[in-house]
Amino acid sequence: MSAPIIRTLPELRALTRQWHREGATIGVVPTMGALHQGHLSLARAARADCDRVIVTIFVNPKQFNNPDDLKNYPRTEHEDAKKLAPIGVDVIYVPDGEQMYPDGFATNVSVSGLTDVLCGAHRPGHFDGVATVVAKLFGQTAADRAYFGQKDWQQLQVVTRMARDLDIDIEVIGCLTIREEDGLAMSSRNLLLSDRARIHAPKLAEVMEDMAEALRAGGSMSALMPDAEKRLKAAGFTEIEYLDLRDAASLIQHDKLTGECRLFAAAWLAGIRLIDNIAV
Ligand code: PAF
């Protein structure tokens, strides 16, 4: 049976207050819907850890810098509820724009430093939108734990920093990226790829894995980049926004493997922006 869908904050609050009175722990999985196996793995992790689980679905206009991207973002609430049913989440919270940003809404949550690079440098205002909505969702759900995918590694660092800086009493948990059999990181945006582009999309992860191996063997980004760019262009990628080696926590850029690093990439394929990151 599908979990009940709650659309208003007073209804959600009544439930979460009751749950806290009963001493239950609450886990939240914030999403924008169009759920795939990656999201479902977060819901399963929350289900395993917490007494009560809330999945939120809200396509947050504040984190889109392109109006077409916002308009085209897949909205599949009915299918999402069906996919969550076997996991047994307790509630699906689906607020509307008025619930989240009522008239006169004037607050912006902005995390500096971490957001100056990677996606932050290419999508102005994106992480302010993410930090603002996630701060609201943490407050609205009164959750004890929140589950995010490592696929959006920078987002995970930003929301962790935000919760820490604002003394929000929540544990932020990063869960492993779930991949298709051919290596493509699962993403709601994959639904927008044409059949032809979908065939070439895994090349991004493949090139990154090869680079990671070469970096572990002592290679440098400056030496590896020309070949990586050539392979991605040959697969049809039109623009590589970034392909960087960075410290996993501070996101400081390195040319060679130094401490705990990850490779981060964002690239455009047939009009769709794909991002990925892997441990090196
Ligand atoms: O990762 C996402 O889907 C979104 O950025 C999030 C965390 C739900 C905030 O809108």
PDB file of C-alpha atoms and ligand atoms in Angstrom:
ATOM      1  CA  MET A   1       0.000   0.000   0.000  1.00  0.00           C
ATOM      2  CA  SER A   2       1.239   3.506  -0.847  1.00  0.00           C
ATOM      3  CA  ALA A   3       2.277   5.741   2.034  1.00  0.00           C
ATOM      4  CA  PRO A   4      -0.094   8.641   2.784  1.00  0.00           C
ATOM      5  CA  ILE A   5       0.744  11.867   0.970  1.00  0.00           C
ATOM      6  CA  ILE A   6       0.769  14.980   3.155  1.00  0.00           C
ATOM      7  CA  ARG A   7       0.750  18.380   1.488  1.00  0.00           C
ATOM      8  CA  THR A   8       0.597  20.862   4.349  1.00  0.00           C
ATOM      9  CA  LEU A   9       2.976  21.709   7.168  1.00  0.00           C
ATOM     10  CA  PRO A  10       0.355  21.696   9.980  1.00  0.00           C
ATOM     11  CA  GLU A  11      -0.584  18.096   9.094  1.00  0.00           C
ATOM     12  CA  LEU A  12       3.083  17.056   8.957  1.00  0.00           C
ATOM     13  CA  ARG A  13       3.826  18.817  12.276  1.00  0.00           C
ATOM     14  CA  ALA A  14       0.963  17.049  14.040  1.00  0.00           C
ATOM     15  CA  LEU A  15       2.471  13.711  13.008  1.00  0.00           C
ATOM     16  CA  THR A  16       6.127  14.473  13.769  1.00  0.00           C
ATOM     17  CA  ARG A  17       5.206  15.905  17.214  1.00  0.00           C
ATOM     18  CA  GLN A  18       3.315  12.705  17.970  1.00  0.00           C
ATOM     19  CA  TRP A  19       6.250  10.574  16.770  1.00  0.00           C
ATOM     20  CA  HIS A  20       8.711  12.515  18.930  1.00  0.00           C
ATOM     21  CA  ARG A  21       6.379  12.186  21.953  1.00  0.00           C
ATOM     22  CA  GLU A  22       6.498   8.422  21.381  1.00  0.00           C
ATOM     23  CA  GLY A  23      10.309   8.590  21.383  1.00  0.00           C
ATOM     24  CA  ALA A  24      10.560   7.570  17.705  1.00  0.00           C
ATOM     25  CA  THR A  25      13.556   8.581  15.566  1.00  0.00           C
ATOM     26  CA  ILE A  26      12.632  10.274  12.287  1.00  0.00           C
ATOM     27  CA  GLY A  27      14.598   9.938   9.050  1.00  0.00           C
ATOM     28  CA  VAL A  28      14.048  12.235   6.079  1.00  0.00           C
ATOM     29  CA  VAL A  29      14.963  11.685   2.439  1.00  0.00           C
ATOM     30  CA  PRO A  30      14.680  15.008   0.596  1.00  0.00           C
ATOM     31  CA  THR A  31      14.023  14.584  -3.148  1.00  0.00           C
ATOM     32  CA  MET A  32      12.645  16.425  -6.140  1.00  0.00           C
ATOM     33  CA  GLY A  33      10.759  13.302  -7.236  1.00  0.00           C
ATOM     34  CA  ALA A  34      11.291  11.321 -10.469  1.00  0.00           C
ATOM     35  CA  LEU A  35      12.554   8.650  -8.122  1.00  0.00           C
ATOM     36  CA  HIS A  36      15.095   6.096  -9.325  1.00  0.00           C
ATOM     37  CA  GLN A  37      17.026   3.304  -7.614  1.00  0.00           C
ATOM     38  CA  GLY A  38      19.413   5.889  -6.117  1.00  0.00           C
ATOM     39  CA  HIS A  39      16.563   7.586  -4.214  1.00  0.00           C
ATOM     40  CA  LEU A  40      15.056   4.236  -3.280  1.00  0.00           C
ATOM     41  CA  SER A  41      18.382   3.156  -1.769  1.00  0.00           C
ATOM     42  CA  LEU A  42      18.266   6.291   0.429  1.00  0.00           C
ATOM     43  CA  ALA A  43      14.711   5.472   1.506  1.00  0.00           C
ATOM     44  CA  ARG A  44      15.803   1.901   2.302  1.00  0.00           C
ATOM     45  CA  ALA A  45      18.769   3.177   4.359  1.00  0.00           C
ATOM     46  CA  ALA A  46      16.409   5.477   6.289  1.00  0.00           C
ATOM     47  CA  ARG A  47      13.925   2.621   6.746  1.00  0.00           C
ATOM     48  CA  ALA A  48      16.683   0.408   8.185  1.00  0.00           C
ATOM     49  CA  ASP A  49      17.974   3.119  10.587  1.00  0.00           C
ATOM     50  CA  CYS A  50      14.905   5.030  11.768  1.00  0.00           C
ATOM     51  CA  ASP A  51      11.542   4.332  13.398  1.00  0.00           C
ATOM     52  CA  ARG A  52       9.715   6.716  11.069  1.00  0.00           C
ATOM     53  CA  VAL A  53      10.616   7.725   7.522  1.00  0.00           C
ATOM     54  CA  ILE A  54       9.500  10.776   5.553  1.00  0.00           C
ATOM     55  CA  VAL A  55      10.312  11.148   1.853  1.00  0.00           C
ATOM     56  CA  THR A  56       9.858  14.712   0.631  1.00  0.00           C
ATOM     57  CA  ILE A  57       9.082  15.588  -2.981  1.00  0.00           C
ATOM     58  CA  PHE A  58       9.423  19.219  -3.993  1.00  0.00           C
ATOM     59  CA  VAL A  59      10.788  20.533  -7.285  1.00  0.00           C
ATOM     60  CA  ASN A  60      12.522  23.524  -5.772  1.00  0.00           C
ATOM     61  CA  PRO A  61      12.382  26.536  -8.128  1.00  0.00           C
ATOM     62  CA  LYS A  62      15.083  28.361  -6.156  1.00  0.00           C
ATOM     63  CA  GLN A  63      17.811  25.928  -7.199  1.00  0.00           C
ATOM     64  CA  PHE A  64      17.209  26.094 -10.956  1.00  0.00           C
ATOM     65  CA  ASN A  65      19.047  28.780 -12.874  1.00  0.00           C
ATOM     66  CA  ASN A  66      17.454  27.871 -16.165  1.00  0.00           C
ATOM     67  CA  PRO A  67      13.652  28.281 -16.468  1.00  0.00           C
ATOM     68  CA  ASP A  68      13.485  25.578 -19.199  1.00  0.00           C
ATOM     69  CA  ASP A  69      15.313  23.135 -16.932  1.00  0.00           C
ATOM     70  CA  LEU A  70      12.713  23.807 -14.215  1.00  0.00           C
ATOM     71  CA  LYS A  71       9.840  23.465 -16.690  1.00  0.00           C
ATOM     72  CA  ASN A  72      11.197  20.191 -18.146  1.00  0.00           C
ATOM     73  CA  TYR A  73      12.107  18.601 -14.830  1.00  0.00           C
ATOM     74  CA  PRO A  74      10.206  15.279 -14.697  1.00  0.00           C
ATOM     75  CA  ARG A  75       7.192  15.293 -12.343  1.00  0.00           C
ATOM     76  CA  THR A  76       5.986  11.768 -11.606  1.00  0.00           C
ATOM     77  CA  GLU A  77       4.295  11.852  -8.188  1.00  0.00           C
ATOM     78  CA  HIS A  78       1.978   8.904  -8.800  1.00  0.00           C
ATOM     79  CA  GLU A  79       4.795   6.605 -10.015  1.00  0.00           C
ATOM     80  CA  ASP A  80       7.036   7.841  -7.177  1.00  0.00           C
ATOM     81  CA  ALA A  81       4.451   6.819  -4.568  1.00  0.00           C
ATOM     82  CA  LYS A  82       4.154   3.399  -6.222  1.00  0.00           C
ATOM     83  CA  LYS A  83       7.943   2.903  -6.144  1.00  0.00           C
ATOM     84  CA  LEU A  84       8.096   3.811  -2.441  1.00  0.00           C
ATOM     85  CA  ALA A  85       5.265   1.479  -1.436  1.00  0.00           C
ATOM     86  CA  PRO A  86       7.349  -1.732  -1.067  1.00  0.00           C
ATOM     87  CA  ILE A  87       9.885   0.105   1.138  1.00  0.00           C
ATOM     88  CA  GLY A  88       7.208   1.015   3.644  1.00  0.00           C
ATOM     89  CA  VAL A  89       8.020   4.687   4.235  1.00  0.00           C
ATOM     90  CA  ASP A  90       5.589   6.303   6.669  1.00  0.00           C
ATOM     91  CA  VAL A  91       4.755   9.516   4.832  1.00  0.00           C
ATOM     92  CA  ILE A  92       5.425  11.261   1.530  1.00  0.00           C
ATOM     93  CA  TYR A  93       5.501  15.009   2.079  1.00  0.00           C
ATOM     94  CA  VAL A  94       4.653  16.950  -1.091  1.00  0.00           C
ATOM     95  CA  PRO A  95       4.388  20.658  -0.263  1.00  0.00           C
ATOM     96  CA  ASP A  96       3.490  23.143  -3.007  1.00  0.00           C
ATOM     97  CA  GLY A  97       5.299  26.377  -3.834  1.00  0.00           C
ATOM     98  CA  GLU A  98       2.970  28.424  -1.629  1.00  0.00           C
ATOM     99  CA  GLN A  99       3.669  26.125   1.331  1.00  0.00           C
ATOM    100  CA  MET A 100       7.434  26.438   0.889  1.00  0.00           C
ATOM    101  CA  TYR A 101       7.762  30.048  -0.254  1.00  0.00           C
ATOM    102  CA  PRO A 102       4.657  31.981   0.804  1.00  0.00           C
ATOM    103  CA  ASP A 103       4.225  35.608  -0.195  1.00  0.00           C
ATOM    104  CA  GLY A 104       6.878  37.754   1.417  1.00  0.00           C
ATOM    105  CA  PHE A 105       9.394  34.927   1.812  1.00  0.00           C
ATOM    106  CA  ALA A 106      12.691  36.785   2.225  1.00  0.00           C
ATOM    107  CA  THR A 107      15.302  34.428   3.644  1.00  0.00           C
ATOM    108  CA  ASN A 108      18.296  33.039   1.812  1.00  0.00           C
ATOM    109  CA  VAL A 109      20.646  30.446   3.273  1.00  0.00           C
ATOM    110  CA  SER A 110      24.083  30.769   1.709  1.00  0.00           C
ATOM    111  CA  VAL A 111      27.116  28.592   2.454  1.00  0.00           C
ATOM    112  CA  SER A 112      30.309  30.305   1.347  1.00  0.00           C
ATOM    113  CA  GLY A 113      33.595  28.730   0.220  1.00  0.00           C
ATOM    114  CA  LEU A 114      32.395  25.230  -0.645  1.00  0.00           C
ATOM    115  CA  THR A 115      29.947  26.703  -3.148  1.00  0.00           C
ATOM    116  CA  ASP A 116      32.499  28.807  -5.075  1.00  0.00           C
ATOM    117  CA  VAL A 117      33.752  25.859  -7.133  1.00  0.00           C
ATOM    118  CA  LEU A 118      32.472  22.981  -9.347  1.00  0.00           C
ATOM    119  CA  CYS A 119      28.669  23.237  -9.820  1.00  0.00           C
ATOM    120  CA  GLY A 120      28.609  26.382  -7.674  1.00  0.00           C
ATOM    121  CA  ALA A 121      30.855  28.204 -10.149  1.00  0.00           C
ATOM    122  CA  HIS A 122      28.697  27.165 -13.119  1.00  0.00           C
ATOM    123  CA  ARG A 123      25.232  27.480 -11.589  1.00  0.00           C
ATOM    124  CA  PRO A 124      25.027  30.827  -9.772  1.00  0.00           C
ATOM    125  CA  GLY A 125      22.562  30.713  -6.880  1.00  0.00           C
ATOM    126  CA  HIS A 126      22.019  26.953  -7.184  1.00  0.00           C
ATOM    127  CA  PHE A 127      23.466  26.035  -3.789  1.00  0.00           C
ATOM    128  CA  ASP A 128      21.735  28.958  -2.055  1.00  0.00           C
ATOM    129  CA  GLY A 129      18.502  27.446  -3.363  1.00  0.00           C
ATOM    130  CA  VAL A 130      19.516  23.984  -2.137  1.00  0.00           C
ATOM    131  CA  ALA A 131      20.685  25.198   1.297  1.00  0.00           C
ATOM    132  CA  THR A 132      17.527  27.290   1.753  1.00  0.00           C
ATOM    133  CA  VAL A 133      15.076  24.522   0.877  1.00  0.00           C
ATOM    134  CA  VAL A 134      16.993  21.852   2.807  1.00  0.00           C
ATOM    135  CA  ALA A 135      17.138  24.090   5.909  1.00  0.00           C
ATOM    136  CA  LYS A 136      13.347  24.461   5.606  1.00  0.00           C
ATOM    137  CA  LEU A 137      12.814  20.721   5.098  1.00  0.00           C
ATOM    138  CA  PHE A 138      14.995  19.946   8.132  1.00  0.00           C
ATOM    139  CA  GLY A 139      12.880  22.376  10.187  1.00  0.00           C
ATOM    140  CA  GLN A 140       9.557  21.176   8.783  1.00  0.00           C
ATOM    141  CA  THR A 141      10.216  17.450   9.237  1.00  0.00           C
ATOM    142  CA  ALA A 142      12.027  17.796  12.598  1.00  0.00           C
ATOM    143  CA  ALA A 143      14.029  14.757  11.471  1.00  0.00           C
ATOM    144  CA  ASP A 144      16.889  13.230  13.462  1.00  0.00           C
ATOM    145  CA  ARG A 145      18.682  11.923  10.358  1.00  0.00           C
ATOM    146  CA  ALA A 146      18.756  13.006   6.728  1.00  0.00           C
ATOM    147  CA  TYR A 147      19.883  10.878   3.792  1.00  0.00           C
ATOM    148  CA  PHE A 148      21.591  12.269   0.679  1.00  0.00           C
ATOM    149  CA  GLY A 149      23.316  10.581  -2.249  1.00  0.00           C
ATOM    150  CA  GLN A 150      27.067  10.864  -2.707  1.00  0.00           C
ATOM    151  CA  LYS A 151      26.297  11.349  -6.403  1.00  0.00           C
ATOM    152  CA  ASP A 152      25.787  15.034  -5.476  1.00  0.00           C
ATOM    153  CA  TRP A 153      28.947  15.142  -3.374  1.00  0.00           C
ATOM    154  CA  GLN A 154      29.221  18.927  -3.312  1.00  0.00           C
ATOM    155  CA  GLN A 155      25.572  19.211  -2.226  1.00  0.00           C
ATOM    156  CA  LEU A 156      26.273  16.688   0.551  1.00  0.00           C
ATOM    157  CA  GLN A 157      29.176  18.829   1.821  1.00  0.00           C
ATOM    158  CA  VAL A 158      27.084  22.011   1.576  1.00  0.00           C
ATOM    159  CA  VAL A 159      24.089  20.659   3.533  1.00  0.00           C
ATOM    160  CA  THR A 160      26.395  19.085   6.140  1.00  0.00           C
ATOM    161  CA  ARG A 161      28.149  22.443   6.620  1.00  0.00           C
ATOM    162  CA  MET A 162      24.829  24.313   6.711  1.00  0.00           C
ATOM    163  CA  ALA A 163      23.355  22.002   9.389  1.00  0.00           C
ATOM    164  CA  ARG A 164      26.528  22.258  11.464  1.00  0.00           C
ATOM    165  CA  ASP A 165      26.808  26.040  11.138  1.00  0.00           C
ATOM    166  CA  LEU A 166      23.135  26.601  12.014  1.00  0.00           C
ATOM    167  CA  ASP A 167      23.216  24.107  14.920  1.00  0.00           C
ATOM    168  CA  ILE A 168      20.443  22.050  13.380  1.00  0.00           C
ATOM    169  CA  ASP A 169      20.234  18.893  15.454  1.00  0.00           C
ATOM    170  CA  ILE A 170      20.301  16.406  12.577  1.00  0.00           C
ATOM    171  CA  GLU A 171      22.766  13.785  11.390  1.00  0.00           C
ATOM    172  CA  VAL A 172      23.461  14.112   7.663  1.00  0.00           C
ATOM    173  CA  ILE A 173      24.245  10.741   6.091  1.00  0.00           C
ATOM    174  CA  GLY A 174      25.822  10.321   2.650  1.00  0.00           C
ATOM    175  CA  CYS A 175      24.903   7.101   0.823  1.00  0.00           C
ATOM    176  CA  LEU A 176      26.826   5.470  -2.039  1.00  0.00           C
ATOM    177  CA  THR A 177      26.057   6.422  -5.644  1.00  0.00           C
ATOM    178  CA  ILE A 178      23.897   3.832  -7.380  1.00  0.00           C
ATOM    179  CA  ARG A 179      24.891   3.109 -10.985  1.00  0.00           C
ATOM    180  CA  GLU A 180      23.283   1.496 -14.004  1.00  0.00           C
ATOM    181  CA  GLU A 181      24.910  -1.762 -15.140  1.00  0.00           C
ATOM    182  CA  ASP A 182      26.953   0.159 -17.702  1.00  0.00           C
ATOM    183  CA  GLY A 183      28.349   2.506 -15.036  1.00  0.00           C
ATOM    184  CA  LEU A 184      26.159   5.582 -15.609  1.00  0.00           C
ATOM    185  CA  ALA A 185      25.360   7.215 -12.259  1.00  0.00           C
ATOM    186  CA  MET A 186      21.608   7.170 -11.691  1.00  0.00           C
ATOM    187  CA  SER A 187      19.993  10.583 -11.986  1.00  0.00           C
ATOM    188  CA  SER A 188      16.501  11.881 -12.690  1.00  0.00           C
ATOM    189  CA  ARG A 189      18.057  13.767 -15.598  1.00  0.00           C
ATOM    190  CA  ASN A 190      18.940  10.462 -17.325  1.00  0.00           C
ATOM    191  CA  LEU A 191      15.240  10.262 -18.262  1.00  0.00           C
ATOM    192  CA  LEU A 192      15.824  13.259 -20.525  1.00  0.00           C
ATOM    193  CA  LEU A 193      18.605  11.591 -22.559  1.00  0.00           C
ATOM    194  CA  SER A 194      17.737  10.500 -26.087  1.00  0.00           C
ATOM    195  CA  ASP A 195      18.269   6.785 -26.862  1.00  0.00           C
ATOM    196  CA  ARG A 196      21.430   7.672 -28.756  1.00  0.00           C
ATOM    197  CA  ALA A 197      22.823   9.893 -25.986  1.00  0.00           C
ATOM    198  CA  ARG A 198      21.992   7.237 -23.380  1.00  0.00           C
ATOM    199  CA  ILE A 199      24.332   4.806 -25.207  1.00  0.00           C
ATOM    200  CA  HIS A 200      27.241   7.260 -24.939  1.00  0.00           C
ATOM    201  CA  ALA A 201      26.517   8.629 -21.442  1.00  0.00           C
ATOM    202  CA  PRO A 202      28.479   5.917 -19.503  1.00  0.00           C
ATOM    203  CA  LYS A 203      31.674   7.135 -21.214  1.00  0.00           C
ATOM    204  CA  LEU A 204      31.887   9.831 -18.534  1.00  0.00           C
ATOM    205  CA  ALA A 205      32.221   7.296 -15.689  1.00  0.00           C
ATOM    206  CA  GLU A 206      34.519   5.122 -17.807  1.00  0.00           C
ATOM    207  CA  VAL A 207      36.933   7.992 -18.508  1.00  0.00           C
ATOM    208  CA  MET A 208      36.856   9.015 -14.836  1.00  0.00           C
ATOM    209  CA  GLU A 209      37.651   5.475 -13.647  1.00  0.00           C
ATOM    210  CA  ASP A 210      40.612   5.318 -16.050  1.00  0.00           C
ATOM    211  CA  MET A 211      41.859   8.690 -14.814  1.00  0.00           C
ATOM    212  CA  ALA A 212      41.495   7.584 -11.179  1.00  0.00           C
ATOM    213  CA  GLU A 213      43.620   4.523 -11.892  1.00  0.00           C
ATOM    214  CA  ALA A 214      46.293   6.630 -13.588  1.00  0.00           C
ATOM    215  CA  LEU A 215      46.258   9.133 -10.694  1.00  0.00           C
ATOM    216  CA  ARG A 216      46.730   6.297  -8.188  1.00  0.00           C
ATOM    217  CA  ALA A 217      49.737   5.197 -10.252  1.00  0.00           C
ATOM    218  CA  GLY A 218      51.276   8.680  -9.820  1.00  0.00           C
ATOM    219  CA  GLY A 219      49.819  10.496 -12.844  1.00  0.00           C
ATOM    220  CA  SER A 220      48.820  14.163 -12.879  1.00  0.00           C
ATOM    221  CA  MET A 221      45.612  15.842 -14.023  1.00  0.00           C
ATOM    222  CA  SER A 222      47.522  18.167 -16.343  1.00  0.00           C
ATOM    223  CA  ALA A 223      49.022  15.171 -18.154  1.00  0.00           C
ATOM    224  CA  LEU A 224      45.763  13.178 -18.237  1.00  0.00           C
ATOM    225  CA  MET A 225      43.332  15.902 -19.304  1.00  0.00           C
ATOM    226  CA  PRO A 226      44.043  16.084 -23.058  1.00  0.00           C
ATOM    227  CA  ASP A 227      43.281  12.393 -23.614  1.00  0.00           C
ATOM    228  CA  ALA A 228      40.203  12.509 -21.338  1.00  0.00           C
ATOM    229  CA  GLU A 229      38.810  15.495 -23.249  1.00  0.00           C
ATOM    230  CA  LYS A 230      39.482  13.792 -26.564  1.00  0.00           C
ATOM    231  CA  ARG A 231      37.636  10.623 -25.496  1.00  0.00           C
ATOM    232  CA  LEU A 232      34.634  12.535 -24.168  1.00  0.00           C
ATOM    233  CA  LYS A 233      34.373  14.700 -27.284  1.00  0.00           C
ATOM    234  CA  ALA A 234      34.588  11.556 -29.458  1.00  0.00           C
ATOM    235  CA  ALA A 235      31.628  10.123 -27.496  1.00  0.00           C
ATOM    236  CA  GLY A 236      29.573  13.246 -28.294  1.00  0.00           C
ATOM    237  CA  PHE A 237      30.083  15.324 -25.146  1.00  0.00           C
ATOM    238  CA  THR A 238      29.959  18.921 -26.326  1.00  0.00           C
ATOM    239  CA  GLU A 239      31.160  20.829 -23.285  1.00  0.00           C
ATOM    240  CA  ILE A 240      33.145  19.710 -20.268  1.00  0.00           C
ATOM    241  CA  GLU A 241      32.281  22.224 -17.547  1.00  0.00           C
ATOM    242  CA  TYR A 242      34.804  20.718 -15.190  1.00  0.00           C
ATOM    243  CA  LEU A 243      36.829  17.577 -14.716  1.00  0.00           C
ATOM    244  CA  ASP A 244      38.757  18.193 -11.508  1.00  0.00           C
ATOM    245  CA  LEU A 245      40.677  16.340  -8.839  1.00  0.00           C
ATOM    246  CA  ARG A 246      39.742  17.826  -5.458  1.00  0.00           C
ATOM    247  CA  ASP A 247      40.053  17.185  -1.755  1.00  0.00           C
ATOM    248  CA  ALA A 248      36.940  15.249  -0.685  1.00  0.00           C
ATOM    249  CA  ALA A 249      36.099  17.543   2.257  1.00  0.00           C
ATOM    250  CA  SER A 250      37.465  21.025   1.442  1.00  0.00           C
ATOM    251  CA  LEU A 251      37.028  20.676  -2.357  1.00  0.00           C
ATOM    252  CA  ILE A 252      40.445  22.312  -2.838  1.00  0.00           C
ATOM    253  CA  GLN A 253      41.847  21.445  -6.272  1.00  0.00           C
ATOM    254  CA  HIS A 254      44.938  19.272  -6.749  1.00  0.00           C
ATOM    255  CA  ASP A 255      46.966  18.226  -9.770  1.00  0.00           C
ATOM    256  CA  LYS A 256      48.172  14.981  -8.195  1.00  0.00           C
ATOM    257  CA  LEU A 257      46.650  12.640  -5.631  1.00  0.00           C
ATOM    258  CA  THR A 258      47.056  14.254  -2.185  1.00  0.00           C
ATOM    259  CA  GLY A 259      45.236  12.782   0.823  1.00  0.00           C
ATOM    260  CA  GLU A 260      41.571  11.839   0.365  1.00  0.00           C
ATOM    261  CA  CYS A 261      40.632  13.070  -3.087  1.00  0.00           C
ATOM    262  CA  ARG A 262      37.750  12.631  -5.514  1.00  0.00           C
ATOM    263  CA  LEU A 263      37.394  13.231  -9.219  1.00  0.00           C
ATOM    264  CA  PHE A 264      34.487  15.503 -10.108  1.00  0.00           C
ATOM    265  CA  ALA A 265      32.949  16.011 -13.553  1.00  0.00           C
ATOM    266  CA  ALA A 266      30.125  17.917 -15.191  1.00  0.00           C
ATOM    267  CA  ALA A 267      29.668  17.620 -18.943  1.00  0.00           C
ATOM    268  CA  TRP A 268      26.964  18.218 -21.533  1.00  0.00           C
ATOM    269  CA  LEU A 269      25.719  15.443 -23.785  1.00  0.00           C
ATOM    270  CA  ALA A 270      23.051  16.209 -26.397  1.00  0.00           C
ATOM    271  CA  GLY A 271      21.728  19.154 -24.376  1.00  0.00           C
ATOM    272  CA  ILE A 272      21.682  17.321 -21.024  1.00  0.00           C
ATOM    273  CA  ARG A 273      24.084  18.178 -18.213  1.00  0.00           C
ATOM    274  CA  LEU A 274      25.509  15.095 -16.511  1.00  0.00           C
ATOM    275  CA  ILE A 275      27.514  15.151 -13.286  1.00  0.00           C
ATOM    276  CA  ASP A 276      29.473  12.445 -11.536  1.00  0.00           C
ATOM    277  CA  ASN A 277      32.183  12.001  -8.912  1.00  0.00           C
ATOM    278  CA  ILE A 278      34.257   9.070  -7.727  1.00  0.00           C
ATOM    279  CA  ALA A 279      36.782   8.359  -4.990  1.00  0.00           C
ATOM    280  CA  VAL A 280      40.372   8.208  -6.216  1.00  0.00           C
TER     281      VAL A 280
HETATM  282  O1  PAF B   1      19.231  16.437  -4.613  1.00  0.00           O
HETATM  283  C1  PAF B   1      18.081  16.891  -4.797  1.00  0.00           C
HETATM  284  O2  PAF B   1      17.202  16.241  -5.324  1.00  0.00           O
HETATM  285  C2  PAF B   1      17.774  18.305  -4.341  1.00  0.00           C
HETATM  286  O3  PAF B   1      18.862  19.143  -4.533  1.00  0.00           O
HETATM  287  C3  PAF B   1      17.265  18.396  -2.897  1.00  0.00           C
HETATM  288  C4  PAF B   1      18.327  17.946  -1.917  1.00  0.00           C
HETATM  289  C5  PAF B   1      16.030  17.539  -2.728  1.00  0.00           C
HETATM  290  C6  PAF B   1      16.899  19.837  -2.551  1.00  0.00           C
HETATM  291  O4  PAF B   1      15.893  20.311  -3.389  1.00  0.00           O
END
